[in-house]
CSV table of C-alpha atoms and ligand atoms in Angstrom, one decimal:
chain,number,residue,atom,x,y,z
A,1,MET,CA,-14.3,3.1,3.4
A,2,TYR,CA,-15.6,1.0,6.2
A,3,LEU,CA,-14.6,-2.5,5.5
A,4,ARG,CA,-17.9,-4.5,4.7
A,5,ALA,CA,-16.3,-7.8,3.6
A,6,GLY,CA,-16.3,-10.3,6.6
A,7,ALA,CA,-18.5,-7.5,8.7
A,8,THR,CA,-20.4,-9.7,11.4
A,9,VAL,CA,-24.1,-9.1,12.3
A,10,GLU,CA,-22.8,-7.4,15.3
A,11,ASP,CA,-20.2,-5.2,12.8
A,12,ARG,CA,-23.0,-4.0,10.7
A,13,ARG,CA,-25.7,-3.2,13.6
A,14,GLN,CA,-23.0,-1.0,15.2
A,15,TRP,CA,-21.9,0.6,11.9
A,16,ALA,CA,-26.0,1.3,11.2
A,17,LYS,CA,-26.1,2.5,14.6
A,18,PHE,CA,-23.5,4.6,14.3
A,19,GLN,CA,-24.7,6.5,10.6
A,20,GLN,CA,-27.8,6.9,13.0
A,21,VAL,CA,-25.8,9.0,15.7
A,22,LEU,CA,-24.2,11.3,12.5
A,23,ASP,CA,-27.6,11.7,10.8
A,24,ARG,CA,-28.9,13.0,14.2
A,25,TRP,CA,-25.7,15.3,14.6
A,26,SER,CA,-26.3,16.6,10.9
A,27,ALA,CA,-29.8,17.4,11.2
A,28,TRP,CA,-29.2,19.2,15.1
A,29,ARG,CA,-29.4,23.1,14.7
A,30,ASP,CA,-28.8,25.4,17.8
A,31,ARG,CA,-31.1,27.9,18.9
A,32,GLN,CA,-29.4,30.5,16.1
A,33,GLY,CA,-30.3,27.5,13.5
A,34,ARG,CA,-26.2,26.5,13.4
A,35,ARG,CA,-25.2,23.4,12.9
A,36,ALA,CA,-23.0,21.4,15.1
A,37,PHE,CA,-20.4,20.7,12.4
A,38,THR,CA,-20.0,22.7,9.5
A,39,LEU,CA,-17.2,24.0,7.4
A,40,PRO,CA,-15.7,26.5,7.9
A,41,LEU,CA,-15.3,26.1,11.4
A,42,ALA,CA,-15.9,29.3,12.5
A,43,GLY,CA,-20.2,28.2,11.6
A,44,CYS,CA,-20.0,25.5,14.1
A,45,SER,CA,-22.2,26.1,17.2
A,46,ASP,CA,-20.8,26.8,20.4
A,47,ASP,CA,-23.8,25.7,22.3
A,48,PRO,CA,-22.3,23.4,25.1
A,49,ALA,CA,-24.4,20.4,24.2
A,50,VAL,CA,-22.0,20.0,21.4
A,51,THR,CA,-18.8,21.4,22.9
A,52,GLN,CA,-19.2,19.3,25.7
A,53,LEU,CA,-17.7,16.6,22.9
A,54,ASP,CA,-14.6,18.5,23.1
A,55,LYS,CA,-13.8,17.9,26.8
A,56,MET,CA,-13.1,13.5,26.0
A,57,THR,CA,-11.3,11.9,23.1
A,58,ALA,CA,-13.1,9.9,20.3
A,59,ALA,CA,-12.4,6.8,22.3
A,60,GLN,CA,-14.3,7.7,25.3
A,61,TRP,CA,-17.3,8.7,23.6
A,62,LEU,CA,-17.3,5.6,21.5
A,63,GLY,CA,-17.5,3.9,24.5
A,64,GLN,CA,-20.1,5.8,26.6
A,65,GLN,CA,-22.0,5.0,23.3
A,66,GLY,CA,-21.6,1.3,23.3
A,67,PHE,CA,-19.8,1.2,20.5
A,68,ASP,CA,-16.8,-1.4,20.6
A,69,SER,CA,-17.0,-3.3,16.8
A,70,PRO,CA,-13.3,-3.2,15.8
A,71,ARG,CA,-14.1,-2.3,12.3
A,72,LEU,CA,-15.7,0.8,13.6
A,73,LEU,CA,-13.3,1.4,16.2
A,74,TRP,CA,-10.7,1.1,13.2
A,75,MET,CA,-12.7,3.9,10.7
A,76,VAL,CA,-13.1,6.2,13.4
A,77,ASP,CA,-9.2,5.7,14.5
A,78,TYR,CA,-8.3,6.0,10.3
A,79,ALA,CA,-10.6,9.3,10.3
A,80,CYS,CA,-8.6,10.8,12.9
A,81,ARG,CA,-5.3,9.6,11.7
A,82,ASP,CA,-6.2,10.7,8.4
A,83,ASP,CA,-7.5,14.6,8.8
A,84,TYR,CA,-5.3,15.0,12.5
A,85,GLY,CA,-2.8,12.7,12.4
A,86,MET,CA,-3.7,11.5,16.0
A,87,SER,CA,-5.3,8.0,17.0
A,88,VAL,CA,-8.7,7.8,18.4
A,89,GLY,CA,-7.6,7.5,21.8
A,90,GLN,CA,-5.9,11.0,21.7
A,91,ALA,CA,-8.1,13.3,19.1
A,92,SER,CA,-10.9,14.7,21.0
A,93,ALA,CA,-14.8,13.4,20.0
A,94,TRP,CA,-15.6,16.9,18.8
A,95,ALA,CA,-12.8,16.6,16.3
A,96,ALA,CA,-14.0,12.8,15.1
A,97,LEU,CA,-17.8,13.8,14.8
A,98,PHE,CA,-16.8,17.1,12.6
A,99,TYR,CA,-14.8,14.8,10.2
A,100,PHE,CA,-18.0,12.9,9.9
A,101,VAL,CA,-20.2,15.2,10.0
A,102,SER,CA,-19.1,18.8,8.6
A,103,ARG,CA,-19.2,17.3,5.2
A,104,ARG,CA,-22.5,16.0,5.1
A,105,VAL,CA,-24.7,18.3,3.6
A,106,ALA,CA,-28.1,16.2,5.1
A,107,PRO,CA,-28.6,13.4,7.2
A,108,GLY,CA,-28.0,9.9,5.2
A,109,GLY,CA,-25.7,12.5,2.7
A,110,THR,CA,-22.3,11.1,2.1
A,111,GLY,CA,-20.5,14.1,2.0
A,112,ARG,CA,-19.6,17.1,0.0
A,113,PRO,CA,-17.6,16.6,-3.6
A,114,PHE,CA,-13.7,16.9,-2.9
A,115,LEU,CA,-11.2,18.6,-5.1
A,116,THR,CA,-7.8,16.9,-6.2
A,117,TRP,CA,-4.9,17.4,-8.7
A,118,PRO,CA,-1.9,15.2,-9.8
A,119,GLU,CA,0.5,18.1,-8.8
A,120,GLY,CA,-1.7,18.4,-5.2
A,121,ASN,CA,-1.0,22.2,-3.6
A,122,ALA,CA,1.1,23.1,-6.2
A,123,ARG,CA,-1.8,23.9,-8.4
A,124,ILE,CA,-3.3,26.4,-6.1
A,125,VAL,CA,0.3,27.7,-5.4
A,126,ARG,CA,0.4,28.0,-9.7
A,127,HIS,CA,-2.9,30.2,-9.2
A,128,LEU,CA,-2.3,32.2,-6.2
A,129,ALA,CA,1.3,33.2,-8.1
A,130,GLU,CA,-0.3,34.2,-11.4
A,131,MET,CA,-2.8,36.2,-9.5
A,132,ALA,CA,-0.2,38.4,-7.7
A,133,GLY,CA,1.9,38.6,-10.6
A,134,ASP,CA,5.5,40.5,-10.0
A,135,ARG,CA,4.0,41.9,-7.0
A,136,LEU,CA,5.1,38.3,-5.6
A,137,ARG,CA,8.6,37.6,-4.0
A,138,SER,CA,9.4,34.3,-3.5
A,139,GLY,CA,12.9,32.5,-2.2
A,140,GLU,CA,12.7,35.1,0.8
A,141,ALA,CA,12.4,33.7,4.7
A,142,VAL,CA,11.2,36.5,7.3
A,143,ILE,CA,13.1,36.4,10.3
A,144,ASP,CA,12.0,39.7,11.8
A,145,ILE,CA,8.9,41.3,12.5
A,146,ASN,CA,8.6,44.3,14.7
A,147,PRO,CA,6.0,46.6,15.4
A,148,VAL,CA,7.3,50.4,16.0
A,149,VAL,CA,6.3,53.8,16.2
A,150,ARG,CA,7.7,56.1,13.4
A,151,ASP,CA,6.9,59.7,13.0
A,152,GLY,CA,4.0,59.1,15.6
A,153,ARG,CA,2.5,56.4,13.5
A,154,GLU,CA,2.4,52.7,14.5
A,155,ILE,CA,3.8,50.6,11.7
A,156,VAL,CA,5.1,47.3,11.0
A,157,GLU,CA,8.8,46.8,10.1
A,158,VAL,CA,9.9,43.1,8.5
A,159,VAL,CA,12.9,41.7,7.5
A,160,SER,CA,13.6,39.0,5.3
A,161,LEU,CA,16.7,36.9,3.9
A,162,ALA,CA,16.9,35.4,0.7
A,163,SER,CA,19.8,33.2,0.0
A,164,ASN,CA,20.8,31.7,-3.0
A,165,GLY,CA,23.7,29.6,-2.4
A,166,ALA,CA,26.6,32.0,-1.1
A,167,ASP,CA,25.2,34.9,-1.9
A,168,GLU,CA,23.0,35.9,0.8
A,169,ARG,CA,20.5,39.1,0.8
A,170,VAL,CA,18.3,41.0,3.8
A,171,ARG,CA,16.0,43.3,2.8
A,172,GLY,CA,13.4,45.8,5.0
A,173,TYR,CA,9.8,46.5,4.6
A,174,ARG,CA,7.8,48.9,6.1
A,175,ALA,CA,4.2,48.1,6.3
A,176,ASN,CA,0.8,49.7,7.6
A,177,ARG,CA,-0.2,45.9,8.1
A,178,VAL,CA,1.0,42.6,7.9
A,179,ILE,CA,-0.7,39.3,7.5
A,180,MET,CA,1.3,36.6,9.2
A,181,ALA,CA,0.0,33.5,7.5
A,182,THR,CA,2.8,31.2,9.1
A,183,PRO,CA,1.5,28.7,12.0
A,184,GLN,CA,1.7,29.7,15.3
A,185,PHE,CA,4.6,27.8,16.4
A,186,LEU,CA,6.4,30.5,14.7
A,187,THR,CA,5.5,33.4,16.0
A,188,PRO,CA,7.7,33.7,19.1
A,189,TYR,CA,10.5,33.2,16.6
A,190,LEU,CA,9.6,35.9,14.0
A,191,VAL,CA,7.6,38.6,16.2
A,192,ARG,CA,10.4,40.6,18.1
A,193,PRO,CA,8.7,41.5,20.9
A,194,TRP,CA,7.2,38.0,21.3
A,195,ARG,CA,11.0,36.5,21.9
A,196,SER,CA,11.1,37.4,25.4
A,197,ASP,CA,7.3,37.9,26.2
A,198,ARG,CA,5.5,34.7,24.7
A,199,PRO,CA,1.8,35.0,24.6
A,200,GLU,CA,0.4,32.3,26.5
A,201,HIS,CA,-1.8,31.0,23.4
A,202,VAL,CA,1.2,29.6,21.7
A,203,ALA,CA,2.0,26.5,24.0
A,204,SER,CA,-1.4,25.3,23.5
A,205,PHE,CA,-0.9,24.5,19.7
A,206,GLU,CA,0.2,21.3,19.2
A,207,TYR,CA,1.5,19.5,15.9
A,208,GLY,CA,1.8,16.0,14.9
A,209,SER,CA,4.7,14.7,12.6
A,210,TRP,CA,4.0,12.8,9.2
A,211,MET,CA,6.3,11.2,7.2
A,212,VAL,CA,5.3,11.0,3.0
A,213,ALA,CA,6.8,9.4,0.7
A,214,ASN,CA,6.4,9.6,-3.0
A,215,LEU,CA,7.2,6.6,-5.4
A,216,ALA,CA,8.0,6.3,-8.7
A,217,VAL,CA,7.1,3.2,-10.7
A,218,ASP,CA,7.2,2.1,-13.6
A,219,GLN,CA,3.7,0.3,-14.4
A,220,ARG,CA,0.9,0.2,-11.6
A,221,PRO,CA,1.1,-3.0,-9.2
A,222,ALA,CA,-1.4,-5.8,-9.3
A,223,GLY,CA,-3.1,-6.0,-6.5
A,224,ILE,CA,-5.2,-9.1,-4.8
A,225,GLY,CA,-8.9,-8.4,-4.4
A,226,PHE,CA,-9.2,-4.8,-5.1
A,227,PRO,CA,-8.9,-2.7,-8.7
A,228,MET,CA,-6.4,0.5,-7.6
A,229,ALA,CA,-8.6,3.2,-6.4
A,230,TRP,CA,-7.4,6.8,-6.2
A,231,ASP,CA,-7.1,6.4,-2.5
A,232,ASN,CA,-5.8,3.0,-1.3
A,233,VAL,CA,-5.9,1.9,2.2
A,234,PHE,CA,-4.4,-0.7,4.1
A,235,TYR,CA,-6.6,-2.2,6.8
A,236,ASN,CA,-4.9,-2.5,10.3
A,237,SER,CA,-2.1,-0.6,8.9
A,238,ARG,CA,-0.3,2.2,10.9
A,239,SER,CA,0.0,4.2,7.5
A,240,LEU,CA,-3.1,5.9,5.4
A,241,GLY,CA,-2.0,3.9,2.8
A,242,TYR,CA,-1.7,5.9,-0.4
A,243,VAL,CA,-3.2,7.9,-3.3
A,244,VAL,CA,-2.5,7.5,-7.0
A,245,ALA,CA,-1.2,10.8,-8.1
A,246,THR,CA,-2.2,10.8,-11.7
A,247,HIS,CA,-5.5,9.2,-11.2
A,248,GLN,CA,-7.5,12.1,-12.5
A,249,ALA,CA,-5.4,11.7,-15.7
A,250,GLY,CA,-7.9,8.7,-16.7
A,251,GLU,CA,-4.9,6.4,-17.1
A,252,ASP,CA,-5.2,3.1,-15.7
A,253,ARG,CA,-1.7,2.1,-17.3
A,254,GLY,CA,1.7,2.8,-17.2
A,255,PRO,CA,4.3,5.0,-15.3
A,256,THR,CA,3.0,6.6,-12.5
A,257,VAL,CA,3.3,8.1,-8.7
A,258,LEU,CA,2.0,7.0,-5.6
A,259,THR,CA,1.8,9.3,-2.5
A,260,TYR,CA,2.1,7.2,0.6
A,261,TYR,CA,0.9,9.0,4.0
A,262,TYR,CA,2.2,7.9,7.6
A,263,PRO,CA,1.2,10.1,10.6
A,264,ILE,CA,3.2,9.3,13.5
A,265,VAL,CA,0.8,9.1,16.3
A,266,ASP,CA,2.3,7.0,19.0
A,267,GLU,CA,4.3,9.5,20.5
A,268,SER,CA,4.0,12.8,22.1
A,269,PRO,CA,4.3,15.9,19.7
A,270,LYS,CA,7.6,16.1,20.7
A,271,GLY,CA,8.4,12.6,20.9
A,272,GLY,CA,7.0,11.7,17.5
A,273,ARG,CA,9.7,14.4,15.8
A,274,ARG,CA,12.7,13.0,17.5
A,275,PHE,CA,11.0,9.6,16.2
A,276,LEU,CA,10.8,11.3,12.7
A,277,GLU,CA,14.2,12.2,12.4
A,278,SER,CA,15.9,9.2,13.8
A,279,ILE,CA,14.8,7.2,11.3
A,280,GLY,CA,16.8,8.0,8.2
A,281,ARG,CA,15.6,7.8,4.6
A,282,ASP,CA,16.6,3.8,3.9
A,283,GLU,CA,14.8,2.7,7.0
A,284,TRP,CA,11.7,4.6,6.0
A,285,ALA,CA,11.9,3.5,2.6
A,286,ASP,CA,11.9,-0.4,3.8
A,287,VAL,CA,9.0,0.7,6.2
A,288,VAL,CA,7.0,2.0,2.9
A,289,LEU,CA,8.0,-1.0,0.9
A,290,ALA,CA,7.3,-3.7,3.4
A,291,ASP,CA,3.4,-2.2,4.1
A,292,ILE,CA,2.8,-1.5,0.3
A,293,GLU,CA,4.0,-5.0,-0.4
A,294,ARG,CA,1.3,-6.8,1.6
A,295,ALA,CA,-0.9,-5.6,-1.2
A,296,HIS,CA,1.4,-5.2,-3.9
A,297,PRO,CA,3.8,-8.3,-3.7
A,298,GLU,CA,6.0,-6.8,-6.6
A,299,ILE,CA,6.4,-3.1,-5.4
A,300,ARG,CA,10.1,-3.7,-4.8
A,301,GLN,CA,10.4,-4.4,-8.4
A,302,LEU,CA,8.3,-1.8,-9.8
A,303,THR,CA,9.6,1.1,-8.3
A,304,ARG,CA,12.2,3.4,-9.8
A,305,GLU,CA,12.5,6.1,-7.4
A,306,LEU,CA,11.5,6.7,-3.6
A,307,ASN,CA,11.6,10.3,-2.0
A,308,VAL,CA,11.1,10.9,1.5
A,309,ALA,CA,9.6,14.1,3.3
A,310,ARG,CA,9.8,14.4,7.0
A,311,TRP,CA,7.2,17.0,8.5
A,312,GLY,CA,8.2,17.5,11.8
A,313,HIS,CA,5.0,20.1,12.2
A,314,ALA,CA,2.8,19.2,9.9
A,315,MET,CA,-1.0,18.9,11.4
A,316,ILE,CA,-2.2,20.8,14.5
A,317,ARG,CA,-3.6,18.6,16.7
A,318,PRO,CA,-7.2,18.8,18.0
A,319,LYS,CA,-6.8,17.4,21.5
A,320,PRO,CA,-9.7,17.4,23.8
A,321,GLY,CA,-10.1,21.0,25.2
A,322,PHE,CA,-8.2,23.0,22.2
A,323,VAL,CA,-10.9,23.6,19.7
A,324,TRP,CA,-13.2,25.3,22.1
A,325,SER,CA,-10.5,26.3,24.5
A,326,GLY,CA,-10.0,29.9,23.9
A,327,SER,CA,-6.9,29.9,22.6
A,328,ARG,CA,-7.5,30.1,19.1
A,329,GLU,CA,-9.5,33.2,19.4
A,330,SER,CA,-7.0,34.9,21.3
A,331,ALA,CA,-4.7,33.6,18.8
A,332,ARG,CA,-6.4,35.6,16.0
A,333,GLN,CA,-6.6,38.8,17.3
A,334,PRO,CA,-4.7,41.3,15.4
A,335,TRP,CA,-1.9,42.7,17.4
A,336,ARG,CA,-0.2,46.0,16.3
A,337,GLY,CA,-0.7,45.7,13.0
A,338,ILE,CA,0.3,42.0,12.7
A,339,HIS,CA,-2.8,39.9,11.7
A,340,PHE,CA,-2.9,36.3,11.6
A,341,ALA,CA,-4.1,33.9,9.3
A,342,ASN,CA,-2.9,30.2,9.7
A,343,THR,CA,-5.0,27.6,8.9
A,344,ASP,CA,-4.0,26.0,12.5
A,345,LEU,CA,-5.9,28.9,14.1
A,346,SER,CA,-9.1,26.7,13.2
A,347,GLY,CA,-7.7,23.5,15.2
A,348,VAL,CA,-7.9,21.3,12.1
A,349,ALA,CA,-5.8,21.1,9.3
A,350,LEU,CA,-8.4,21.7,6.0
A,351,PHE,CA,-8.2,23.6,3.1
A,352,GLU,CA,-11.6,25.1,3.3
A,353,GLU,CA,-10.1,26.5,6.9
A,354,ALA,CA,-6.8,28.2,5.1
A,355,PHE,CA,-9.6,29.9,2.7
A,356,TYR,CA,-11.6,31.0,5.5
A,357,HIS,CA,-8.2,32.6,7.6
A,358,GLY,CA,-6.9,34.0,4.4
A,359,THR,CA,-10.2,35.8,3.6
A,360,ARG,CA,-11.0,36.9,6.9
A,361,ALA,CA,-7.3,38.4,7.5
A,362,GLY,CA,-7.8,40.2,4.4
A,363,GLU,CA,-10.8,41.9,5.6
A,364,GLU,CA,-9.6,42.5,8.7
A,365,VAL,CA,-6.7,44.7,6.8
A,366,LEU,CA,-9.7,46.5,4.7
A,367,ALA,CA,-11.5,47.3,8.0
A,368,GLY,CA,-8.5,48.6,9.8
A,369,LEU,CA,-7.3,50.6,6.8
A,370,SER,CA,-11.2,51.9,6.4
A,371,ILE,CA,-11.2,50.6,2.9
A,372,SER,CA,-14.8,49.9,2.4
A,373,HIS,CA,-15.3,46.3,0.9
A,374,GLN,CA,-18.1,43.7,0.9
A,375,SER,CA,-17.7,41.0,3.2
A,376,VAL,CA,-17.4,37.3,1.4
A,377,LEU,CA,-17.7,35.4,4.5
B,1,FAD,C1,0.5,15.1,5.2
B,1,FAD,C2,-0.5,16.1,4.9
B,1,FAD,C3,-1.5,16.0,4.1
B,1,FAD,C4,-2.7,16.9,4.0
B,1,FAD,N1,-3.9,16.8,3.4
B,1,FAD,C5,-4.4,17.7,3.5
B,1,FAD,C6,-5.8,17.3,2.4
B,1,FAD,O1,-5.8,15.9,1.7
B,1,FAD,N2,-6.8,18.3,2.5
B,1,FAD,C7,-6.9,19.7,2.9
B,1,FAD,O2,-7.6,19.9,2.9
B,1,FAD,N3,-5.8,19.6,3.8
B,1,FAD,C8,-4.8,18.5,3.9
B,1,FAD,N4,-3.6,19.1,4.7
B,1,FAD,C9,-3.7,20.4,5.5
B,1,FAD,C10,-3.1,21.4,4.6
B,1,FAD,O3,-2.0,21.0,3.8
B,1,FAD,C11,-2.7,22.6,5.3
B,1,FAD,O4,-4.2,22.7,6.3
B,1,FAD,C12,-2.9,23.9,4.6
B,1,FAD,O5,-1.7,23.7,3.7
B,1,FAD,C13,-2.5,25.1,5.6
B,1,FAD,O6,-2.2,26.1,4.9
B,1,FAD,P1,-1.6,27.3,5.1
B,1,FAD,O7,-1.6,28.2,4.1
B,1,FAD,O8,-2.8,28.1,6.5
B,1,FAD,O9,-0.3,27.0,6.0
B,1,FAD,P2,0.7,26.3,5.2
B,1,FAD,O10,0.6,25.4,4.4
B,1,FAD,O11,1.8,26.0,7.1
B,1,FAD,O12,1.8,27.5,4.7
B,1,FAD,C14,2.9,28.4,5.7
B,1,FAD,C15,3.5,28.4,4.8
B,1,FAD,O13,4.8,29.6,5.5
B,1,FAD,C16,5.8,29.7,5.1
B,1,FAD,N5,6.7,30.3,5.9
B,1,FAD,C17,6.9,30.0,7.2
B,1,FAD,N6,7.8,30.4,7.9
B,1,FAD,C18,8.0,31.6,7.1
B,1,FAD,C19,9.0,32.3,6.9
B,1,FAD,N7,9.7,32.9,8.2
B,1,FAD,N8,9.0,33.5,6.0
B,1,FAD,C20,8.4,33.3,4.7
B,1,FAD,N9,7.7,32.4,4.7
B,1,FAD,C21,7.5,31.3,5.5
B,1,FAD,C22,6.1,28.1,4.5
B,1,FAD,O14,6.9,28.0,3.7
B,1,FAD,C23,4.6,28.0,4.2
B,1,FAD,O15,4.6,27.9,3.0
B,1,FAD,C24,-3.1,18.0,4.8
B,1,FAD,C25,-1.5,18.1,5.3
B,1,FAD,C26,-0.7,17.4,5.6
B,1,FAD,C27,0.9,17.9,6.3
């Protein structure tokens, strides 16, 4: 992703030095043999030599290291916006290094292979739904979770609301254990006793806003300089560019869908949500087209349909002091039969972390119910 074309001697020197720093962190191990940065994040070292990086922003750390190459700063800023929806001046230095180092298998490595599908997360959802079979009840929003004592035994009562047009149905469940895989910002609304007595840790979970647009195009737009890749990034744009959703199908002509990503980083989390909401679909469509047009002048003529999705609480924000603050640890503790499993408990929005917390919470429940099992973690 680093823009080599047109780089000065000094740009290249700083990029090489940055790679050496990443290699050093990649080879680093603490006394227990743990890596500084690894996936899932629970395996990362908590040695102060590493966690002190969480006390400053990525921009402050780069400055301390003597890095000032605009291309390098852009690259790190892009990384922070890509994985955290934050700028280099907002994300913690620990999080920025986590982005680059956790995926390297070894020093000098280019990173682990990644998985992607034309239909995105829908592939995973379908797989899980097939496994769950008729045990799955979709289309129900949980509106109340209440731990109670019945017949001397603590259980959890759950109320859900299913809405199908005018037909609304309320359903009640009683469970020995409940796994809440929803983000932390929802827990004070859903867990009944927490409505009036909100746990302290909830306030430290902050979420950034994103606008995501899908453009159905009649054919691939021509570009200047580079052939279309899967992930296409515009240097010095506020967006992250776009991915070609059908790239893995192996066809490089004909209709396709371009998925365009725009994290809102300039504002506070609340301000970002207000900004996101204040801009209507047509204005967002114009932002998207004007940005893509710089690389593909005929994009407006080729676009048949353009859908805009606004995500107000899109990604957890690893601001300085959050990942290693203890808030995540407090938030993941089971409470009166309720177990917590959302990815935000890692402080970074990555699927590897979703799998980790889902598995961890499942194993917590098995242990809580004294069901013998072998941990896969
Ligand atoms: C724009 C964007 C791009 C991303 N790209 C990547 C990527 O390329 N790679 C990557 O690894 N990660 C990516 N992520 C992050 C990844 O999507 C998340 O980390 C992951 O989806 C989190 O999974 P989860 O199951 O923990 O939580 P979520 O996906 O947030 O799931 C929570 C679920 O709870 C449901 N829910 C909420 N309230 C209720 C209720 N009251 N009752 C019932 N259900 C409820 C929601 O509908 C939702 O389905 C991206 C995120 C965003 C926003």
